[in-house]
PDB file of C-alpha atoms in Angstrom:
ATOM      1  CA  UNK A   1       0.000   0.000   0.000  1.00 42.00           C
ATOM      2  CA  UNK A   2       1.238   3.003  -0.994  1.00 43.00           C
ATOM      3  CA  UNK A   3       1.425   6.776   1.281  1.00 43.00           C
ATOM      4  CA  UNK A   4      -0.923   7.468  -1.739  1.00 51.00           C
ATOM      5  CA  UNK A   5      -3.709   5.195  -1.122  1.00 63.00           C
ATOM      6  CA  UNK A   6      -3.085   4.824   3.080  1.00 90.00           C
ATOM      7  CA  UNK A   7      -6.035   6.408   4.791  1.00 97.00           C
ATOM      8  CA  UNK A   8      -4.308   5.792   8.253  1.00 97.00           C
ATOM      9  CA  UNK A   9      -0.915   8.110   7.424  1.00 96.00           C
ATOM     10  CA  UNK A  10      -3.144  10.862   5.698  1.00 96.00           C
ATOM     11  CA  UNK A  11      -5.217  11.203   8.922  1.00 97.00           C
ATOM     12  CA  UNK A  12      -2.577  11.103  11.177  1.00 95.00           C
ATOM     13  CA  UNK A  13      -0.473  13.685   9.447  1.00 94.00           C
ATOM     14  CA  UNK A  14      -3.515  16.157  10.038  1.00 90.00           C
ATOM     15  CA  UNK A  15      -4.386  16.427   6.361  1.00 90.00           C
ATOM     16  CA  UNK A  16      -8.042  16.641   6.323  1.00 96.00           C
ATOM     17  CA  UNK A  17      -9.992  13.852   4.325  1.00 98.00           C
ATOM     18  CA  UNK A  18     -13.806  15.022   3.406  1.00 98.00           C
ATOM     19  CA  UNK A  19     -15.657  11.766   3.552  1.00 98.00           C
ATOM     20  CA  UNK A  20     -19.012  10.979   1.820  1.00 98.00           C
ATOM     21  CA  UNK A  21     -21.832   9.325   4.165  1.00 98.00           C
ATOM     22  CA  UNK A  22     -24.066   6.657   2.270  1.00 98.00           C
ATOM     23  CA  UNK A  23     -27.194   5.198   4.251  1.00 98.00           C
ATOM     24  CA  UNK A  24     -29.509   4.073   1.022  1.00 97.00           C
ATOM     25  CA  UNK A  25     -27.663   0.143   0.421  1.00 96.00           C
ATOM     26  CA  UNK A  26     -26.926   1.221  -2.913  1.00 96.00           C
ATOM     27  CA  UNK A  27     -23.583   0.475  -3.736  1.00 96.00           C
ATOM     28  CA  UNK A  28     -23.380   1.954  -7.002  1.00 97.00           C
ATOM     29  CA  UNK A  29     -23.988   5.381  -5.522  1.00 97.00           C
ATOM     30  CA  UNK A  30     -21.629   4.118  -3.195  1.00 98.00           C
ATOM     31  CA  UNK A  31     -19.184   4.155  -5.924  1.00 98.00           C
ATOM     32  CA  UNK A  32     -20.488   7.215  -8.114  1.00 98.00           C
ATOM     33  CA  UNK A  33     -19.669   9.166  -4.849  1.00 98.00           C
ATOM     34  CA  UNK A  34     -15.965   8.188  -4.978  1.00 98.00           C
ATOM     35  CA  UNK A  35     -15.770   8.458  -8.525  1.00 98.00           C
ATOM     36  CA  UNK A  36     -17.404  11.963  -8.073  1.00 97.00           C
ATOM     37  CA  UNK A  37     -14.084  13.143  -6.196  1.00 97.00           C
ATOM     38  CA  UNK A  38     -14.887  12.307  -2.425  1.00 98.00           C
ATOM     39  CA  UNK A  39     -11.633  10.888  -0.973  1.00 98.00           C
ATOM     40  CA  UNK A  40     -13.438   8.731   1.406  1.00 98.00           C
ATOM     41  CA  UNK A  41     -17.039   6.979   1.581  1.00 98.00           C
ATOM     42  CA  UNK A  42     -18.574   5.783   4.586  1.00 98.00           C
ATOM     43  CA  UNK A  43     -21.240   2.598   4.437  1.00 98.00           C
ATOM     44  CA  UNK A  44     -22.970   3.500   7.555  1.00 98.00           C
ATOM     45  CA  UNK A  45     -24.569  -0.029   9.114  1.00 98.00           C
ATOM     46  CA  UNK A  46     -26.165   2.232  12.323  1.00 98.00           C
ATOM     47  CA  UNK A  47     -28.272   4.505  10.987  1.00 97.00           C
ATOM     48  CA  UNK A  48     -28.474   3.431   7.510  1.00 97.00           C
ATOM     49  CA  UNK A  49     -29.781   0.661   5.303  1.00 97.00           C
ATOM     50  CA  UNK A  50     -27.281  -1.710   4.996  1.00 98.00           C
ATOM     51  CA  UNK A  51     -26.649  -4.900   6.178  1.00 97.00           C
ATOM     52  CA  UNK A  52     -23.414  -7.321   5.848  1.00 98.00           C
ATOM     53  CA  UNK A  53     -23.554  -8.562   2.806  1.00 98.00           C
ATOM     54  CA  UNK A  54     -24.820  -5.012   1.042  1.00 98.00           C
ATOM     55  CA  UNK A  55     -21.436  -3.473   3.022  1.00 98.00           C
ATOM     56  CA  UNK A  56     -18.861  -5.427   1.637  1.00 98.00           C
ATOM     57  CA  UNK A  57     -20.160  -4.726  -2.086  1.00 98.00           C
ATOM     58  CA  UNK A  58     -20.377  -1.406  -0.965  1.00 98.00           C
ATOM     59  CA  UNK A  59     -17.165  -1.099   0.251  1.00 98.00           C
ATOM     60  CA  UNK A  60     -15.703  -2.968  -3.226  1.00 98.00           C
ATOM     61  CA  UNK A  61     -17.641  -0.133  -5.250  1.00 98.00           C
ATOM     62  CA  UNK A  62     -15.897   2.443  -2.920  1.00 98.00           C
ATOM     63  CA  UNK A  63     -12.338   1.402  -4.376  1.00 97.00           C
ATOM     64  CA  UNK A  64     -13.421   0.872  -7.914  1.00 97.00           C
ATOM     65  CA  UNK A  65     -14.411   4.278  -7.273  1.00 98.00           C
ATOM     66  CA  UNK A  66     -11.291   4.889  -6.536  1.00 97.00           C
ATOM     67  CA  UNK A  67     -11.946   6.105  -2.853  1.00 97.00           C
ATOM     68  CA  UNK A  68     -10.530   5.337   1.051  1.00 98.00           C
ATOM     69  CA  UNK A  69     -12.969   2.800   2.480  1.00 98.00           C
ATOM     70  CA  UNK A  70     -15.094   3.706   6.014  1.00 98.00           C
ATOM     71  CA  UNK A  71     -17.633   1.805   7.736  1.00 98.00           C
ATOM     72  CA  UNK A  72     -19.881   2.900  11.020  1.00 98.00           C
ATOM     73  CA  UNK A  73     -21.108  -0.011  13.019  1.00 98.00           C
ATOM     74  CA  UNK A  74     -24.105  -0.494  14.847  1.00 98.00           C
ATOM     75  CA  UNK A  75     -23.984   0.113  18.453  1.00 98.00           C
ATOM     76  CA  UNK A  76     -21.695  -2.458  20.469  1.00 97.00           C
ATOM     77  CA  UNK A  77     -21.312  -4.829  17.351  1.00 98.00           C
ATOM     78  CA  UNK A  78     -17.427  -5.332  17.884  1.00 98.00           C
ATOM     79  CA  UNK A  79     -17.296  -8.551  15.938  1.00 98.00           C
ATOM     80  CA  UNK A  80     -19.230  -6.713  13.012  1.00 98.00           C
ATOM     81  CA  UNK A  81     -16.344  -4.573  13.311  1.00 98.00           C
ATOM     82  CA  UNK A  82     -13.854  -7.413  12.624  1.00 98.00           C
ATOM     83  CA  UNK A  83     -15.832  -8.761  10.010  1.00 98.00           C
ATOM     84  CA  UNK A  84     -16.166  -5.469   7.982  1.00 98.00           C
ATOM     85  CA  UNK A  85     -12.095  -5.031   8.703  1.00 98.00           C
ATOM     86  CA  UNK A  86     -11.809  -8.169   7.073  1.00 98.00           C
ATOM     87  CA  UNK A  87     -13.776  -7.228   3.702  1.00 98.00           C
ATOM     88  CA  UNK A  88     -11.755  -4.001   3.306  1.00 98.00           C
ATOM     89  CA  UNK A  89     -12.674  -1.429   5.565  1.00 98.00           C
ATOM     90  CA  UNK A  90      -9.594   0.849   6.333  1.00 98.00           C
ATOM     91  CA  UNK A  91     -11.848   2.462   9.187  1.00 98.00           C
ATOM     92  CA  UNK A  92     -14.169   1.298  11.607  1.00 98.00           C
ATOM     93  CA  UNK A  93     -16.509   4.247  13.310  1.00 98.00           C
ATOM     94  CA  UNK A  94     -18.151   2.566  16.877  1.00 98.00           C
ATOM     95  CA  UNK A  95     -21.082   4.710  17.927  1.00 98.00           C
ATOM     96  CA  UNK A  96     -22.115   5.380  21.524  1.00 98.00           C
ATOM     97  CA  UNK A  97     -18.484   4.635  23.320  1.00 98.00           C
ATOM     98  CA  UNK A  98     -19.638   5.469  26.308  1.00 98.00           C
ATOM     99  CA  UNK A  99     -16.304   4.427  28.785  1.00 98.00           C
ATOM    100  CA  UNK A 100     -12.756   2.994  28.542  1.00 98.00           C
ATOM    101  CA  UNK A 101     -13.717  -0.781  28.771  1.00 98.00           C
ATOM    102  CA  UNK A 102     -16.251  -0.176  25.726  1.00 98.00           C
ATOM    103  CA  UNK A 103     -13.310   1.665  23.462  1.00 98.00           C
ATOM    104  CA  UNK A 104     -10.987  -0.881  24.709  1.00 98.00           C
ATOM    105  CA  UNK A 105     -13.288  -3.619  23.231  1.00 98.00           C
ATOM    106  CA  UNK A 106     -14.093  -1.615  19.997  1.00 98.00           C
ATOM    107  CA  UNK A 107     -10.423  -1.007  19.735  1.00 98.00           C
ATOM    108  CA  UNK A 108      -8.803  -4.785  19.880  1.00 98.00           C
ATOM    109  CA  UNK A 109     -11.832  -6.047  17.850  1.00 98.00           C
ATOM    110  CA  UNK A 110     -10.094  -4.363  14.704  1.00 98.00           C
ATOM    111  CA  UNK A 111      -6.398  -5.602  15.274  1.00 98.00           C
ATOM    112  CA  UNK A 112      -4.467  -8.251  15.376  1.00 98.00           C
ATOM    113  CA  UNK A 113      -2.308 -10.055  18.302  1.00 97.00           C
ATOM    114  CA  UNK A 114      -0.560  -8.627  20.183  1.00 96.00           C
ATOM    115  CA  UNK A 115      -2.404  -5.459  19.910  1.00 96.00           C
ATOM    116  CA  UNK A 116      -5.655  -7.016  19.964  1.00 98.00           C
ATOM    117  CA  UNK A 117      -7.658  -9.786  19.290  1.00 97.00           C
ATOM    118  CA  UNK A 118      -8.869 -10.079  15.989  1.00 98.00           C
ATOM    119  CA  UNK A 119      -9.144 -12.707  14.048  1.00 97.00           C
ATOM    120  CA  UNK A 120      -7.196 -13.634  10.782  1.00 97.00           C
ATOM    121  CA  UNK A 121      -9.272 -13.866   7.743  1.00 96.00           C
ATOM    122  CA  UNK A 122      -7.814 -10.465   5.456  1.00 95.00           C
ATOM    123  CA  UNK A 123      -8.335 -11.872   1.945  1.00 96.00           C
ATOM    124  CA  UNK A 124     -10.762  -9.508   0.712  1.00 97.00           C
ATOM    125  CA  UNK A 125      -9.001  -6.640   2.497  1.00 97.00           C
ATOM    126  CA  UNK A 126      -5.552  -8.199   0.948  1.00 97.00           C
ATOM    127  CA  UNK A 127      -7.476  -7.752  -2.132  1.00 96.00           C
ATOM    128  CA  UNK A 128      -9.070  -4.854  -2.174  1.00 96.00           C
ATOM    129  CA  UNK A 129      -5.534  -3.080  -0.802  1.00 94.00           C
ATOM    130  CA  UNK A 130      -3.693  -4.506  -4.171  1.00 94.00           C
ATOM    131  CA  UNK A 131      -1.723  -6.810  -1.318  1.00 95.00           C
ATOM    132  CA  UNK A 132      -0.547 -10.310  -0.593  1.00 96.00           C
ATOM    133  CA  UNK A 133      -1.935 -11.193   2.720  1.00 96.00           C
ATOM    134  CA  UNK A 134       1.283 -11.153   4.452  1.00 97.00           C
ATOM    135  CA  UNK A 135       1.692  -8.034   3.307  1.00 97.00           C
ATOM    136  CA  UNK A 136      -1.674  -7.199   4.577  1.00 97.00           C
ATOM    137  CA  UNK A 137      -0.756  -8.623   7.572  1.00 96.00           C
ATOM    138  CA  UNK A 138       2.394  -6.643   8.265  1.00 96.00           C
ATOM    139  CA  UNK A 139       0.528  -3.074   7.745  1.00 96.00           C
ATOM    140  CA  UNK A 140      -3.003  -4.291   9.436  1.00 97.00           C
ATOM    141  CA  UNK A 141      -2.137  -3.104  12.865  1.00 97.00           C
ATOM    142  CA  UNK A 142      -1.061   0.511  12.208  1.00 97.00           C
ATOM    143  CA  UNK A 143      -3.375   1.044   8.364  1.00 96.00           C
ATOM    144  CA  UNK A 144      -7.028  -0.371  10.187  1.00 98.00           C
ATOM    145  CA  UNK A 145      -8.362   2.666  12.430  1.00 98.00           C
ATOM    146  CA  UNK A 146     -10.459   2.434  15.189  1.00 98.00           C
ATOM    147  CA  UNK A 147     -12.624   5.593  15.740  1.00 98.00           C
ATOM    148  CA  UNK A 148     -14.636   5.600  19.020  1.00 98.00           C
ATOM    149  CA  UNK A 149     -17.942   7.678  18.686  1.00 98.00           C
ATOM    150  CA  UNK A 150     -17.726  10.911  21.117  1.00 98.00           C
ATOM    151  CA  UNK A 151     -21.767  12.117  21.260  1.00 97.00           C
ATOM    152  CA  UNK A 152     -22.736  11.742  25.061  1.00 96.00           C
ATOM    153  CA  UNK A 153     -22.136  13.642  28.432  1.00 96.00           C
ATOM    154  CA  UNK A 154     -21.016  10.295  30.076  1.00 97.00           C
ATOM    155  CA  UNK A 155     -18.488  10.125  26.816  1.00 97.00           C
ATOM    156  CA  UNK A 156     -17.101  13.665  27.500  1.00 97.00           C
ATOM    157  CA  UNK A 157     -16.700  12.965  30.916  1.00 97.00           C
ATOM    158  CA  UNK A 158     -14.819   9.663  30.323  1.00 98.00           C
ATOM    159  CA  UNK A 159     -13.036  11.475  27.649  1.00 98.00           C
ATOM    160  CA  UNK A 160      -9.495  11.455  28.968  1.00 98.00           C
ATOM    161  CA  UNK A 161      -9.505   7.600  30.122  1.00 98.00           C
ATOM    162  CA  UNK A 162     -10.713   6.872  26.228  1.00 98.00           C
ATOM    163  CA  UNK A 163      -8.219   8.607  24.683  1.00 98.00           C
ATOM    164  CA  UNK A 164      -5.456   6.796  26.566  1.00 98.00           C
ATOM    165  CA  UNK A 165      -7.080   3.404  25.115  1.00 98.00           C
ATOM    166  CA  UNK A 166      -3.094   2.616  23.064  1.00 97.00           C
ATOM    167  CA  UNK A 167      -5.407   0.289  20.537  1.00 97.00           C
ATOM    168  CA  UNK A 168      -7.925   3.472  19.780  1.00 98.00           C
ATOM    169  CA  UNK A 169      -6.872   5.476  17.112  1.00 98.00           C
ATOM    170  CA  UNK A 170      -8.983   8.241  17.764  1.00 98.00           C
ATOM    171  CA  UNK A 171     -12.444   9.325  18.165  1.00 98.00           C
ATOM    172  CA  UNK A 172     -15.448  10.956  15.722  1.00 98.00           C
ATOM    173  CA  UNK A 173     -18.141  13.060  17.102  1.00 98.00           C
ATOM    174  CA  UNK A 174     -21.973  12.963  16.218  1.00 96.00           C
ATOM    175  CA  UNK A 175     -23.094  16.611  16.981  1.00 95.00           C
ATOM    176  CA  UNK A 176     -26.487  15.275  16.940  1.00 96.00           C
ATOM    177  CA  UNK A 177     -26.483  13.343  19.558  1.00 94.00           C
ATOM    178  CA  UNK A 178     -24.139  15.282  21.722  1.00 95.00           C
ATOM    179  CA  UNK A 179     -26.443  18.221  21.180  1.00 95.00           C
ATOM    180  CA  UNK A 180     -29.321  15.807  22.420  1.00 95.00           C
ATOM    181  CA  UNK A 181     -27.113  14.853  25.448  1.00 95.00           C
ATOM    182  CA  UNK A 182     -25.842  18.002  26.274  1.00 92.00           C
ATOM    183  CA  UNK A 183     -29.155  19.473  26.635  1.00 93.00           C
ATOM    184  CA  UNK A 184     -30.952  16.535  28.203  1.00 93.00           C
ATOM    185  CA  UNK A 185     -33.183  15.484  25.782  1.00 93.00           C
ATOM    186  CA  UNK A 186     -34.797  19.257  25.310  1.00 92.00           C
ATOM    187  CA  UNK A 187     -33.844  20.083  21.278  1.00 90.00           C
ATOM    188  CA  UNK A 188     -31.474  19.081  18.697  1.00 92.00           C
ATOM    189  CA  UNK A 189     -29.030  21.477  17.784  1.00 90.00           C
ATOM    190  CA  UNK A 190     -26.228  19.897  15.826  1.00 92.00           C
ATOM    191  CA  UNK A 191     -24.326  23.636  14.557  1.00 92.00           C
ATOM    192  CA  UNK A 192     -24.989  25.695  17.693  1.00 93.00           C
ATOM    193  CA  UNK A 193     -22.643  27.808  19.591  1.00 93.00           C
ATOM    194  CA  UNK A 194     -22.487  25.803  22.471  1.00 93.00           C
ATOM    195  CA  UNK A 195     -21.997  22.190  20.376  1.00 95.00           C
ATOM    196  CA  UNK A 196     -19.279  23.849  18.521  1.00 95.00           C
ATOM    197  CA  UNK A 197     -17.538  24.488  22.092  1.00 96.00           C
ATOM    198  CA  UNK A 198     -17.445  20.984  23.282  1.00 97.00           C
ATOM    199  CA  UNK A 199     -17.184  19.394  19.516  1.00 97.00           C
ATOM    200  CA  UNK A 200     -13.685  22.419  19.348  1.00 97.00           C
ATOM    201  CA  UNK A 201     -12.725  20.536  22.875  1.00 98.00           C
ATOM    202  CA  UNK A 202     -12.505  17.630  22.156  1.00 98.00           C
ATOM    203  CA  UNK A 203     -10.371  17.585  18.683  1.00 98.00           C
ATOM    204  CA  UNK A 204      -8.220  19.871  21.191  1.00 98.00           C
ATOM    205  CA  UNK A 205      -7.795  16.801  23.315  1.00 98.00           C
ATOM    206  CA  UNK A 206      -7.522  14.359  21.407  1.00 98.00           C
ATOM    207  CA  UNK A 207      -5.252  15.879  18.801  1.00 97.00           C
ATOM    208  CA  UNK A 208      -2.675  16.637  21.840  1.00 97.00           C
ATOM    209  CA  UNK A 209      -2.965  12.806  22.843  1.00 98.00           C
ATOM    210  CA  UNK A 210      -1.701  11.856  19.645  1.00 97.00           C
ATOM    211  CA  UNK A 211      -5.314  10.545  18.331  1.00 98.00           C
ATOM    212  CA  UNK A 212      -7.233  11.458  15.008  1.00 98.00           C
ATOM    213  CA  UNK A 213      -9.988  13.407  15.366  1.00 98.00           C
ATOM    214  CA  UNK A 214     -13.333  13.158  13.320  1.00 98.00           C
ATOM    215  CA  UNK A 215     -16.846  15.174  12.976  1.00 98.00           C
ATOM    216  CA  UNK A 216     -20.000  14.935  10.907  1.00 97.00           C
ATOM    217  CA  UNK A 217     -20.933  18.408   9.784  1.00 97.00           C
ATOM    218  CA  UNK A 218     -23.794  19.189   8.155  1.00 91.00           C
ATOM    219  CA  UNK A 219     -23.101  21.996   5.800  1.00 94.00           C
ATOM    220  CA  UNK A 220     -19.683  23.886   4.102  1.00 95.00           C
ATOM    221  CA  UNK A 221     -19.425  26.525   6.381  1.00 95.00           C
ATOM    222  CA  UNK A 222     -19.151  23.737   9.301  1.00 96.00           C
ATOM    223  CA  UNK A 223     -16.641  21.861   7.391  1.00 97.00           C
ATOM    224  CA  UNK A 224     -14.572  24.908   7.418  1.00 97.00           C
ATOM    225  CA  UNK A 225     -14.860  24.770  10.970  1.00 97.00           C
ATOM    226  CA  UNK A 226     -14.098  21.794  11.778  1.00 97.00           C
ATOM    227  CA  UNK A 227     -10.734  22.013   9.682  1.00 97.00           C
ATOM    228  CA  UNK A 228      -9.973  25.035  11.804  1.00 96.00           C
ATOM    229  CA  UNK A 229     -10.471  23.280  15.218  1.00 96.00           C
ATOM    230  CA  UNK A 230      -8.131  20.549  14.411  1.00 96.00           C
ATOM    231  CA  UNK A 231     -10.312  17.663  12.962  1.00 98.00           C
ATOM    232  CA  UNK A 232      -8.630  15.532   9.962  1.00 98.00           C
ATOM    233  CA  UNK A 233     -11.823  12.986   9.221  1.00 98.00           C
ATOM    234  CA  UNK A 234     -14.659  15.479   8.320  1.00 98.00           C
ATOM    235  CA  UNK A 235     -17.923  13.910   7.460  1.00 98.00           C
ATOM    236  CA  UNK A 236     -20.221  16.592   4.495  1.00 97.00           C
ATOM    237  CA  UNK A 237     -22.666  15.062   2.101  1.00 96.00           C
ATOM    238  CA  UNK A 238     -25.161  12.048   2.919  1.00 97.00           C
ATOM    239  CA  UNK A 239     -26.828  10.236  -0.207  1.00 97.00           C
ATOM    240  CA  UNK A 240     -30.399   9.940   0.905  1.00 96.00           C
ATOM    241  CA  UNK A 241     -30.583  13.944   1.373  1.00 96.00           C
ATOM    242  CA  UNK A 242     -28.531  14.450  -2.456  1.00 95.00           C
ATOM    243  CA  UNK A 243     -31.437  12.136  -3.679  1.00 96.00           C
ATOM    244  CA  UNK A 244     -34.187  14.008  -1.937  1.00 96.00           C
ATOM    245  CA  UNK A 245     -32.813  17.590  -2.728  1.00 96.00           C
ATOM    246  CA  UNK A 246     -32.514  16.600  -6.251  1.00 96.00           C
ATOM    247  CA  UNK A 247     -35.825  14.956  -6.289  1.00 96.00           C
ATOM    248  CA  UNK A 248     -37.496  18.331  -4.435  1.00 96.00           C
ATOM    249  CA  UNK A 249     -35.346  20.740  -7.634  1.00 96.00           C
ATOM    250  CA  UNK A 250     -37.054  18.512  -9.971  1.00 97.00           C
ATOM    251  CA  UNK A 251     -40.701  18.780  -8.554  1.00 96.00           C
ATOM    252  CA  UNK A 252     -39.981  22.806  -8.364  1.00 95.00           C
ATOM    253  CA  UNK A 253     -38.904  23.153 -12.327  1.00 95.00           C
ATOM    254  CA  UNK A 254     -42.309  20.714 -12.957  1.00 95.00           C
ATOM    255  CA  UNK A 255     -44.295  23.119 -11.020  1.00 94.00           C
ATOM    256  CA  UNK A 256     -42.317  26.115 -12.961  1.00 92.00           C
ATOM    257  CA  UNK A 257     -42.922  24.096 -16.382  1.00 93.00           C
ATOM    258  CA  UNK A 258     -46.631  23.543 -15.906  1.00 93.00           C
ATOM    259  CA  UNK A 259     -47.728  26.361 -13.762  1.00 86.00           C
ATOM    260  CA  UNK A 260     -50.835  28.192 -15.859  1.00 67.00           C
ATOM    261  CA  UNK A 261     -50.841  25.279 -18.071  1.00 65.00           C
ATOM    262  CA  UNK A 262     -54.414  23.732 -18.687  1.00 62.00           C
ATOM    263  CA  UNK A 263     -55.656  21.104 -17.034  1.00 54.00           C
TER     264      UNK A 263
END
């Protein structure tokens, strides 16, 4: 694998990779995102629509595309996490990490002994990655992130005892849900002031503890934000709402085109 292709250095060296965020278990548009200049795509298996099988085609349509290869897990699925690893994914994203023990788990479900404790099977990552699977093998450790969802009060309070987790690579917050947290329950609100603080925090902290930092932002002006307070993995652009705004333009130029027309 060259520094070209390696998602892991890129991150680490600050550089800041804008990732597409699909949810609609399409893979093509999977792919047409990559080819359409995103360096990374995320196959989200959380929120979204995929399941296993859908994933790992997804993820092979990501590096036709030409793209860096990022998958979000459901909520305490380690060995999901292993599995997707093993079918190419050069990130795994673990949402809700609540404490040390649960990043710890996250963590060693995504590398190999004696770092953690997954389980040897690489040949579609080997493959994917243009590798032998020794090769694979020798780079898996270091080039297969771990990214430990920050989007809870009991998260930011645990927040120094996760980032000393040596297996986790970093973390990746959901403004959403912090926003939801921090205000107990009362209101989403994903790009306020006060979200902004904590999200500008915590790249802070874990930036000076040697970890990547990640975000999901919802429009440009937050992505330019989010550069600024240190984060390298910066999420902009989700499928389902570049099918629904295009779908909504449509039915506006239809109403344009036939407005006054007879019935």
């Amino acid at each position: 694998m060259t520094e070209k292709n390696n998602l892991a250095d890129k991150l680490r060296s600050g550089k800041p990779v804008i990732t597409g965020w699909s949810v609609l278990c399409v893979p093509m548009i999977a792919e047409m995102m990559a080819r359409g200049g995103y360096e990374a795509v995320t196959i989200d298996l959380q929120h979204g629509m995929y399941d296993f099988a859908s994933a790992c085609e997804a993820l092979a349509a990501t590096a036709l595309g030409g793209a860096h290869r990022i998958a979000r897990v459901p909520v305490g699925d380690n060995a999901l996490a292993g599995r997707l690893a093993d079918m190419g994914a050069e990130c795994l994203i673990a949402p809700m990490i609540n404490t040390k023990e649960e990043a710890t788990r996250f963590a060693r479900a995504v590398k190999y002994p004696p770092v953690g404790d997954r389980s040897w099977s690489p040949f579609r990552a080997a493959m994917l990655n243009g590798q032998t699977q020794e090769a694979y093998r020798q780079i898996a450790n270091a080039q297969t992130l771990s990214l430990a969802m920050i989007e809870t009060q009991d998260a930011i309070d645990a927040l120094d005892d996760i980032l000393s987790v040596p297996e986790l690579d970093g973390v990746f917050v959901g403004p959403s849900d912090l926003s939801l947290s921090l205000s107990n329950g009362a209101g989403l609100d994903p790009n306020g002031e006060a979200t902004a603080k904590v999200c500008a925090a915590i790249a802070d902290k874990a930036v000076k503890a040697g970890k990547i930092a990640g975000v999901f932002c919802m429009n440009a002006g937050k992505v330019r934000e989010a550069i600024g307070q240190g984060f390298s993995l910066i999420t902009h652009g989700i499928d389902r709402s570049f099918v629904g705004d295009a779908i909504d333009e449509a039915q506006r130029e239809v109403d344009e085109a036939t407005s006054g027309s007879p019935r």
